[in-house]
Short mmCIF file of C-alpha atoms in Angstrom, two decimals:
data_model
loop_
_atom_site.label_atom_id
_atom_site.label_comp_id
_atom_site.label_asym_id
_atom_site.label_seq_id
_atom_site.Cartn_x
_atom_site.Cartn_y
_atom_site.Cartn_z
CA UNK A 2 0.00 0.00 0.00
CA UNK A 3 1.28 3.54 -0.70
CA UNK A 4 -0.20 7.06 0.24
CA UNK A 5 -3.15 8.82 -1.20
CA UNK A 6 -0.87 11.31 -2.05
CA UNK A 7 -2.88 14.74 -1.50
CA UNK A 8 0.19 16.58 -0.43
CA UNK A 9 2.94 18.20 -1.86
CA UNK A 10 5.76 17.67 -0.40
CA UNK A 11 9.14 19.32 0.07
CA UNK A 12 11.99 17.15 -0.25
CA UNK A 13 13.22 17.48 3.27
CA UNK A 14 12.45 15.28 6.12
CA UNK A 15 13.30 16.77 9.62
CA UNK A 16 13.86 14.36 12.24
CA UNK A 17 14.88 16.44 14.60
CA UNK A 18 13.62 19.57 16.80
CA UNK A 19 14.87 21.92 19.25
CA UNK A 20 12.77 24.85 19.97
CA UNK A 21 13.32 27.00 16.45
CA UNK A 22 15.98 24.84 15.32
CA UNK A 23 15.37 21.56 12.59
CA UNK A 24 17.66 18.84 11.77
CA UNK A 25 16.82 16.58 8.61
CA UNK A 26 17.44 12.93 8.52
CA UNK A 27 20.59 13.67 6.63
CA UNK A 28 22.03 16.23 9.21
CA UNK A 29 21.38 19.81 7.54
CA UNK A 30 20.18 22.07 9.60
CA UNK A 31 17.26 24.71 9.33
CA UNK A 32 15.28 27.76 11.23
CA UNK A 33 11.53 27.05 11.57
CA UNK A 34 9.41 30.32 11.37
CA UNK A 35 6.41 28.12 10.52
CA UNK A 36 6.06 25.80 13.13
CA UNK A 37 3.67 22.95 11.61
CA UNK A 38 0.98 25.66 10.85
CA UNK A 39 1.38 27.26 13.91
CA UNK A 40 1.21 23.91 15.74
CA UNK A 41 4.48 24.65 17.47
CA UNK A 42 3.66 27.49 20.36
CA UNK A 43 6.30 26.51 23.12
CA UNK A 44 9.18 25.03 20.91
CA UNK A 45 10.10 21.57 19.39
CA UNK A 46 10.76 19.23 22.15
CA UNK A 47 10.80 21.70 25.35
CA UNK A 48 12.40 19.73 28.62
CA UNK A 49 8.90 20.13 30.55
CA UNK A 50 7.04 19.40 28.00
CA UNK A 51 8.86 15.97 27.02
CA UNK A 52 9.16 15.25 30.35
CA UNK A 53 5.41 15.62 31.42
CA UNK A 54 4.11 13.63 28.56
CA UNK A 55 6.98 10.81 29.23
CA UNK A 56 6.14 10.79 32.92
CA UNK A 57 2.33 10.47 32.10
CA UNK A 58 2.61 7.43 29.44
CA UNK A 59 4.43 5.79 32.18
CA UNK A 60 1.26 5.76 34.31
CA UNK A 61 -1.82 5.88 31.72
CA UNK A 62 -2.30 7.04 27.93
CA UNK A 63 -5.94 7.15 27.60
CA UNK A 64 -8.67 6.20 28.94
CA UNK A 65 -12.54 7.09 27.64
CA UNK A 66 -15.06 9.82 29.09
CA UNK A 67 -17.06 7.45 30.50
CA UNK A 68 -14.80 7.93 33.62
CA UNK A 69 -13.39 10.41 35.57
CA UNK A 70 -9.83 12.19 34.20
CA UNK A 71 -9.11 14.76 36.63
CA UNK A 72 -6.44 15.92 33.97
CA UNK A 73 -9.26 17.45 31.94
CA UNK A 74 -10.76 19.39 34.78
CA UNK A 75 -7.22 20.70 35.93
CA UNK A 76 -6.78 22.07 32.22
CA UNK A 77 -10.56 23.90 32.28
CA UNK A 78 -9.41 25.83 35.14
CA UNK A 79 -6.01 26.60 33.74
CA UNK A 80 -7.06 27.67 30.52
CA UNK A 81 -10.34 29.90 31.79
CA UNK A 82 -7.39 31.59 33.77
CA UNK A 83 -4.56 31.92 31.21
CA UNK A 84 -7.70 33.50 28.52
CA UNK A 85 -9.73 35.01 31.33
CA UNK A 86 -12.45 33.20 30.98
CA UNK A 87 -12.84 31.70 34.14
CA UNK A 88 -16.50 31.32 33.95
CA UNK A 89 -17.16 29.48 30.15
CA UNK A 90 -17.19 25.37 30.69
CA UNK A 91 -14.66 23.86 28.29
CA UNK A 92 -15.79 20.80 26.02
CA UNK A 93 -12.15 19.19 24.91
CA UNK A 94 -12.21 17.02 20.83
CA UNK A 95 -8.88 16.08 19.06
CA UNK A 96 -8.69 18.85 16.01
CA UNK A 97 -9.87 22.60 15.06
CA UNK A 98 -12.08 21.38 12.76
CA UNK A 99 -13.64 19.10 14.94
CA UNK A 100 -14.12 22.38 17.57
CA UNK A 101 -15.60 23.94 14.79
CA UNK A 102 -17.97 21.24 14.28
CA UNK A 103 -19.12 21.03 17.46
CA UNK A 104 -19.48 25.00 17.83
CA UNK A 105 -21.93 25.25 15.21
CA UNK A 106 -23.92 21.93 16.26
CA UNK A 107 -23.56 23.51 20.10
CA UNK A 108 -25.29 27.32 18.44
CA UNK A 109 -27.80 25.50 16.40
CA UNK A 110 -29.10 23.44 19.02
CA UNK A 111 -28.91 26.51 22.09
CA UNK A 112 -31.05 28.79 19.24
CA UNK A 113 -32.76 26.17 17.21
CA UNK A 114 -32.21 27.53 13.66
CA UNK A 115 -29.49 25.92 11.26
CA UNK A 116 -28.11 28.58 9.27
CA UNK A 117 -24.13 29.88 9.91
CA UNK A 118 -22.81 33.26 8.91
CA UNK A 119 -19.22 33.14 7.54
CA UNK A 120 -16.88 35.45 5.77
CA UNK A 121 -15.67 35.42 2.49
CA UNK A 122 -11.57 33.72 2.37
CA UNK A 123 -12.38 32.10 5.27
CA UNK A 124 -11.27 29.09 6.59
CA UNK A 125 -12.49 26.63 8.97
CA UNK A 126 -11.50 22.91 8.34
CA UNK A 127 -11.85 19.77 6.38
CA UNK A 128 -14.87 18.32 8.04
CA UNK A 129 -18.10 18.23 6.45
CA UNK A 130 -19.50 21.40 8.25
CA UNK A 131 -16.29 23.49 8.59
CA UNK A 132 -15.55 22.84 5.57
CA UNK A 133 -19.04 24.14 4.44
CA UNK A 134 -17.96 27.13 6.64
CA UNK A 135 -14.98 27.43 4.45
CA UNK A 136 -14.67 29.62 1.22
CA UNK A 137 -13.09 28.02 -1.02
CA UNK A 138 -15.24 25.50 -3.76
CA UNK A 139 -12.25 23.23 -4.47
CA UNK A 140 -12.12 21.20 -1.27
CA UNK A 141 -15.63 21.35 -0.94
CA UNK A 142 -17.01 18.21 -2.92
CA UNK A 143 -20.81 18.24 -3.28
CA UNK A 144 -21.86 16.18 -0.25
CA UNK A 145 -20.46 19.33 1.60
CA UNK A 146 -22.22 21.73 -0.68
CA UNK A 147 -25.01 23.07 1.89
CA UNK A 148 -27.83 26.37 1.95
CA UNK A 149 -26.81 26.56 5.91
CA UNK A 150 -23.72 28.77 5.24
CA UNK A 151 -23.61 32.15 3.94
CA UNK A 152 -20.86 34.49 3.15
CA UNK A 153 -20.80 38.14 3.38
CA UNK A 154 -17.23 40.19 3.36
CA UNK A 155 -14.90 41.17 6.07
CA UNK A 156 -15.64 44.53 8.05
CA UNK A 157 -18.57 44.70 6.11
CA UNK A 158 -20.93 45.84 9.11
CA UNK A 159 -24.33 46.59 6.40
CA UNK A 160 -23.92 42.82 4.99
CA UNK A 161 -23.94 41.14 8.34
CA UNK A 162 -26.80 42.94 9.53
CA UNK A 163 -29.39 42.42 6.49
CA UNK A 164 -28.24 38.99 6.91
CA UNK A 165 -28.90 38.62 10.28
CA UNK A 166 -32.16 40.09 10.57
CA UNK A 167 -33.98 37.79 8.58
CA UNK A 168 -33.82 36.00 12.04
CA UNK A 169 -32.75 32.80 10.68
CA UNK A 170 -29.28 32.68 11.60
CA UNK A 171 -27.76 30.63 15.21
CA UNK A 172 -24.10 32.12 14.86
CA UNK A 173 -22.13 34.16 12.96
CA UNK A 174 -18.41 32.29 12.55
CA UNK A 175 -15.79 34.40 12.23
CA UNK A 176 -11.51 33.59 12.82
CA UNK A 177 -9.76 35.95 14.97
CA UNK A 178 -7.55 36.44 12.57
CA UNK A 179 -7.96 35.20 8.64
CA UNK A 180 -4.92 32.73 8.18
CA UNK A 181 -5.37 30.55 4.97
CA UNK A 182 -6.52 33.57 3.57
CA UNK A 183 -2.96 35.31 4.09
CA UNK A 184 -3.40 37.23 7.32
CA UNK A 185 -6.21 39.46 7.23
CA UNK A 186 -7.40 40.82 10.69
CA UNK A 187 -11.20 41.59 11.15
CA UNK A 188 -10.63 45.53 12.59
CA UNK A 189 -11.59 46.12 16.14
CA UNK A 190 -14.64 48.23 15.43
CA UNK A 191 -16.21 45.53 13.20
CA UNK A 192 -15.09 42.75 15.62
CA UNK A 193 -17.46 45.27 18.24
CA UNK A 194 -20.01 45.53 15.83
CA UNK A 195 -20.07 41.85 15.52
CA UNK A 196 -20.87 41.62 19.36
CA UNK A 197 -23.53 44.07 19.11
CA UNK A 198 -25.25 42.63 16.57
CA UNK A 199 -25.11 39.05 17.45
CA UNK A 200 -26.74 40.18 20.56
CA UNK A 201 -29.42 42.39 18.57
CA UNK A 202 -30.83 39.50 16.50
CA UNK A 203 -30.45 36.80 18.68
CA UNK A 204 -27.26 35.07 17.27
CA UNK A 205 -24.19 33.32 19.15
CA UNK A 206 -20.50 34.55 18.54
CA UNK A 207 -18.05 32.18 17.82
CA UNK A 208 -14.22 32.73 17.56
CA UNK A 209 -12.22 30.48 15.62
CA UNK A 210 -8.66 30.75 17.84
CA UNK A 211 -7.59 27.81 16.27
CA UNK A 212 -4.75 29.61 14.78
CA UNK A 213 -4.84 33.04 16.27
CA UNK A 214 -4.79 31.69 19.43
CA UNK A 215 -2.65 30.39 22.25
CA UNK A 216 -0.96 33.94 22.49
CA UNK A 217 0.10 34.18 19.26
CA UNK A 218 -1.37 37.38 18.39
CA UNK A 219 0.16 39.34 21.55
CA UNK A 220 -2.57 38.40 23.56
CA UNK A 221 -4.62 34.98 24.76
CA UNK A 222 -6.78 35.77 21.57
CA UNK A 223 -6.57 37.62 18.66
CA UNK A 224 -10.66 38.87 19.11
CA UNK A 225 -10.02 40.43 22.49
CA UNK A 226 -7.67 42.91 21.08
CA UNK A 227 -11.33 44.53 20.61
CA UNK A 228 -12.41 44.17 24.17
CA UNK A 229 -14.98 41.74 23.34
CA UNK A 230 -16.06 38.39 24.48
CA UNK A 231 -17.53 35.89 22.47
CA UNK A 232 -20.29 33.27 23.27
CA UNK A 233 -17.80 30.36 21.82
CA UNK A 234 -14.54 30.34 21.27
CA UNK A 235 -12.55 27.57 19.60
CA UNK A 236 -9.10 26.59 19.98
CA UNK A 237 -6.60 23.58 18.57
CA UNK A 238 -3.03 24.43 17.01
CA UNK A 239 -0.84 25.78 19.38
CA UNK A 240 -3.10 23.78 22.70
CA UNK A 241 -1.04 20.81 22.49
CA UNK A 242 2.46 21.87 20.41
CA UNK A 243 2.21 19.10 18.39
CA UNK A 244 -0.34 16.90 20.46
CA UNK A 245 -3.63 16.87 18.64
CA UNK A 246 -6.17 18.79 20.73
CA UNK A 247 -8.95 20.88 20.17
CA UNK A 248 -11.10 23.08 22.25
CA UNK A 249 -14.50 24.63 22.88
CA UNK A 250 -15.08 27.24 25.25
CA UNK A 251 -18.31 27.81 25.77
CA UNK A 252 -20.63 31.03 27.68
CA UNK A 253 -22.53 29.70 30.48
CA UNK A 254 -25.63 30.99 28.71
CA UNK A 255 -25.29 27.58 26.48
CA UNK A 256 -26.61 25.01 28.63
CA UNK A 257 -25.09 21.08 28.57
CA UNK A 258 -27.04 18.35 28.17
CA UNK A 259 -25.74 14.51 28.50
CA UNK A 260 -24.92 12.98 25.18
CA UNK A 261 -25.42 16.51 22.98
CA UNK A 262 -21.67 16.36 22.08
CA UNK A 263 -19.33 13.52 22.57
CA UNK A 264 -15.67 11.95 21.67
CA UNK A 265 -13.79 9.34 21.99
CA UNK A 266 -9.90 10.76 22.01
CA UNK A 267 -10.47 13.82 23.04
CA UNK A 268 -9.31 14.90 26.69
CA UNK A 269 -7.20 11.91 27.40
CA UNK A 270 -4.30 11.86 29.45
CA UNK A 271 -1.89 12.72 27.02
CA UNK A 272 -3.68 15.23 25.03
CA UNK A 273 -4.28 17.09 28.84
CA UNK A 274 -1.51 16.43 30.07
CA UNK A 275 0.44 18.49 26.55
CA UNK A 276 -1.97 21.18 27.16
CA UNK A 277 -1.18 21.65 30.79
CA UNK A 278 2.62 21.47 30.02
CA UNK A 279 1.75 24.11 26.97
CA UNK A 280 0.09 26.45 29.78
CA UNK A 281 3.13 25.90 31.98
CA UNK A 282 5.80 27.16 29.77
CA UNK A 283 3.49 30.06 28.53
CA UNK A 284 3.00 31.04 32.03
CA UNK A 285 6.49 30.55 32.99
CA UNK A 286 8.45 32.06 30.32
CA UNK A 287 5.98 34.90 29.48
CA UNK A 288 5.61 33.75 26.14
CA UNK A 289 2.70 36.05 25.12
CA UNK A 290 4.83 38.85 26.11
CA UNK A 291 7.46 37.47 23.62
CA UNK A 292 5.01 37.11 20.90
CA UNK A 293 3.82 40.99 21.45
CA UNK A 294 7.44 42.00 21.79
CA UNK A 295 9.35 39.81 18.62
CA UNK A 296 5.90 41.05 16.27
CA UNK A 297 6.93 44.73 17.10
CA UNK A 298 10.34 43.82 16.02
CA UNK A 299 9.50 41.55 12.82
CA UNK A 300 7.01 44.69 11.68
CA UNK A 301 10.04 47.39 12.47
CA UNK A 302 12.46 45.72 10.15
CA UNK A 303 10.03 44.37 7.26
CA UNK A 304 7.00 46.37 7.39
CA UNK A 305 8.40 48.99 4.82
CA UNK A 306 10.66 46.48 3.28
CA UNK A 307 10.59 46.86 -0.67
CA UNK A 308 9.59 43.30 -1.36
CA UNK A 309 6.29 43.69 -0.11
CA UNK A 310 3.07 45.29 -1.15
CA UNK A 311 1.57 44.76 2.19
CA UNK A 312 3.13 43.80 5.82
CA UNK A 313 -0.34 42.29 7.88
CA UNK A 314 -0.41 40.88 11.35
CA UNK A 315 -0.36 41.25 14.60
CA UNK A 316 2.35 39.81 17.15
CA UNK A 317 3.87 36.21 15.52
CA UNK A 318 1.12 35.64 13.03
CA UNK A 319 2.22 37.83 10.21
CA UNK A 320 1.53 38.04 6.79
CA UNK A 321 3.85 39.49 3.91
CA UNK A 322 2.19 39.99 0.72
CA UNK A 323 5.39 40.14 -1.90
CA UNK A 324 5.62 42.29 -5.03
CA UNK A 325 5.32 40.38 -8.40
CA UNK A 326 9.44 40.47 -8.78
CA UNK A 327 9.43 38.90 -5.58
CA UNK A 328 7.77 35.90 -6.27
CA UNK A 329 9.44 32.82 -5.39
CA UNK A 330 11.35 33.93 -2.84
CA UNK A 331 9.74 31.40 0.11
CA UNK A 332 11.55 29.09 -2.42
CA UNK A 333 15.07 30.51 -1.97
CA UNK A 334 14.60 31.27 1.89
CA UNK A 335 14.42 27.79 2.22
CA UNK A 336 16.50 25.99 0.02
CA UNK A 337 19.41 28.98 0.20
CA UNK A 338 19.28 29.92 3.59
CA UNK A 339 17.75 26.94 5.19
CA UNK A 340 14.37 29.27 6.95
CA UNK A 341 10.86 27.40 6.84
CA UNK A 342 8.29 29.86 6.27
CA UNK A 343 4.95 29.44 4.93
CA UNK A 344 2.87 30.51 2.11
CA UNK A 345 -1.05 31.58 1.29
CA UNK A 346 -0.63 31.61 -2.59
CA UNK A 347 2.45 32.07 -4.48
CA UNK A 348 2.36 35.86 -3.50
CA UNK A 349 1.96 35.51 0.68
CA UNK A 350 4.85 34.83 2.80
CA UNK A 351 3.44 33.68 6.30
CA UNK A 352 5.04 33.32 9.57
CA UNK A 353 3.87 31.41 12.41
CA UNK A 354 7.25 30.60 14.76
CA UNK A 355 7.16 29.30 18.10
CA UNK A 356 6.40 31.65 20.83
CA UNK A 357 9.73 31.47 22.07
CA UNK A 358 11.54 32.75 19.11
CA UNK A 359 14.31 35.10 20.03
CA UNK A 360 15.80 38.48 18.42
CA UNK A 361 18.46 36.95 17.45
CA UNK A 362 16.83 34.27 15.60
CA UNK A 363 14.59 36.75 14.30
CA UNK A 364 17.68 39.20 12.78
CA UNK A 365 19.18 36.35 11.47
CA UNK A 366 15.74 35.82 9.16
CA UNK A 367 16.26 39.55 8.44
CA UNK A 368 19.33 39.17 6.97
CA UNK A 369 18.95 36.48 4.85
CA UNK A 370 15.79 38.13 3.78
CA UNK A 371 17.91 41.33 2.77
CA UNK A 372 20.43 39.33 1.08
CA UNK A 373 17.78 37.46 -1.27
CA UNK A 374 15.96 40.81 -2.14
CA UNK A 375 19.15 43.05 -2.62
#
């Protein structure tokens, strides 16, 4: 048997991490700036991180929800600290697509109406519902095809309104930050706007964190840059660094009932115990700080830079939208100067590094970027 091959693939094969740093099974060495997606928030293989999830595997891997994990509960109350939302219940699943799944099922059965509002380049997931949710027709075969989801443009206040008050909507869906897309940030006032309407007509907010998330923006998440809260928020990449996890925090005006939503992998032991051991070294090393801090310095050196139409972002999810000369220079970052970076389009340069990514790791980027666009 062979792989249904529906990636492409660089020929590289790390087998090796150490917090920004990759080794490939034949020794070379690289900077990641991508981190897996974003996957990556506290560095490849951290000490307490490796040595949490070794220490629990000694005792027990996994166990199903039809017992008690105390694990899971110890992570609710971390993470409604950490985000400061200390009174939302926390429903834990294995993916961000799967979150987003069961936000959507969670909204339509708290209002009883099935339609979703969603924005135009959004993206959402590869499930059957988020990837309804998600704007773009070629990973959508027709079994996904559905008249539940609408689109309407970001920061386009007028659409979502005559949308909404037809009445027939249980959530608008909106990211915290637009990633696939190539880094587009819904602006504060809208995000507001959002809040106030969703309350006017009688439809939940959700937050897709799942890559905005975790800090990575300069704060818990990207949405409360606005000073809003939302109804549900949902959270995967950066949760587990690596671990799959996924999250859904959810207002205590939604009300649980037994067997509404349900999993088999997700919360167990090792998937909690990652998460905790994520929290830790956020906590401990003031890693949100440090994604505020090494965004100011990323957007100082290569905001005006001459290889870009646009700089976008905020903290260490930024996007670089590159001039039509410039064009294949993700290429030559990695294959010349060893960097992984990633990419929305040919023409989008994005970069998603670990949390703990230091200046100096950061000016050595900016040189090699300066000597591949002299």
């Amino acid at each position: 048997m062979n792989l249904f091959e529906v990636y492409k693939l660089w020929d590289i094969e790390p087998v090796k991490g150490l917090d920004t740093t990759l080794w490939d099974k034949n020794g070379v060495e690289y900077t990641d700036l991508y981190g897996g997606h974003a996957v990556i928030s506290i560095g490849h293989s951290h000490p307490h991180y490796v040595k949490m999830l070794s220490e629990q595997l000694t005792r027990l891997g996994f166990y199903s929800n039809a017992v008690q994990n105390s694990l899971q509960q110890d992570l609710a109350e971390r993470l409604g600290r950490v985000s400061h939302y200390e009174d939302y219940k926390l429903f834990l699943c294995n993916s961000g697509a799967e979150a987003n799944e069961n936000a959507m099922k969670l909204a339509s059965f708290a209002s009883g109406k099935a339609k979703i509002l969603a924005f135009k380049k959004a993206f959402h997931g590869r499930t059957s519902g988020a990837v309804s949710a998600t704007d773009n027709p070629k990973i959508q075969a027709p079994f996904n095809k559905t008249d539940h989801i609408s689109f309407v443009a970001l920061n386009d206040e007028a659409a979502v309104e005559r949308e909404l008050a037809s009445g027939e909507y249980a959530a608008v869906l909106i990211e915290g930050i637009q990633g696939v897309a190539g880094i587009y940030e819904p602006s504060e006032s809208f995000l507001k706007s959002l809040r106030a309407l969703c309350d006017r007509y009688g439809a939940y907010l959700i937050l897709d964190e799942i890559q905005s998330g975790y800090g990575r923006s300069g704060l818990f998440f990207a949405h409360q840059h606005a000073g809003i809260e939302a109804d549900i928020i949902t959270t995967a990449k950066g949760m587990g660094n690596g671990f799959p996890i996924g999250g859904v925090l959810i207002s205590p005006k939604l009300k649980a009932e037994y067997g509404m939503l349900g999993t088999t992998f997700g919360g167990n032991h090792l998937a909690c115990t990652a998460a905790l051991a994520v929290i830790d070294v956020i906590e401990n090393e003031h890693l949100v700080e440090n994604a505020a801090r090494m965004g100011e310095y990323f957007k100082k050196e290569l905001g005006e830079d001459k290889a870009l139409v646009e700089y976008r972002g905020k903290g260490l999810m930024i996007g670089m939208q590159l001039k039509e000369e410039y064009i294949g220079l993700r290429d030559k970052l990695l294959f010349e100067k060893h960097f992984f970076t990633g990419a929305a389009g040919a023409g989008v340069i994005r970069l998603l590094p670990s949390l703990t990514v230091s200046q100096e790791t950061a000016a050595a980027f900016v040189k090699a970027w300066r000597e591949l666009t002299v």
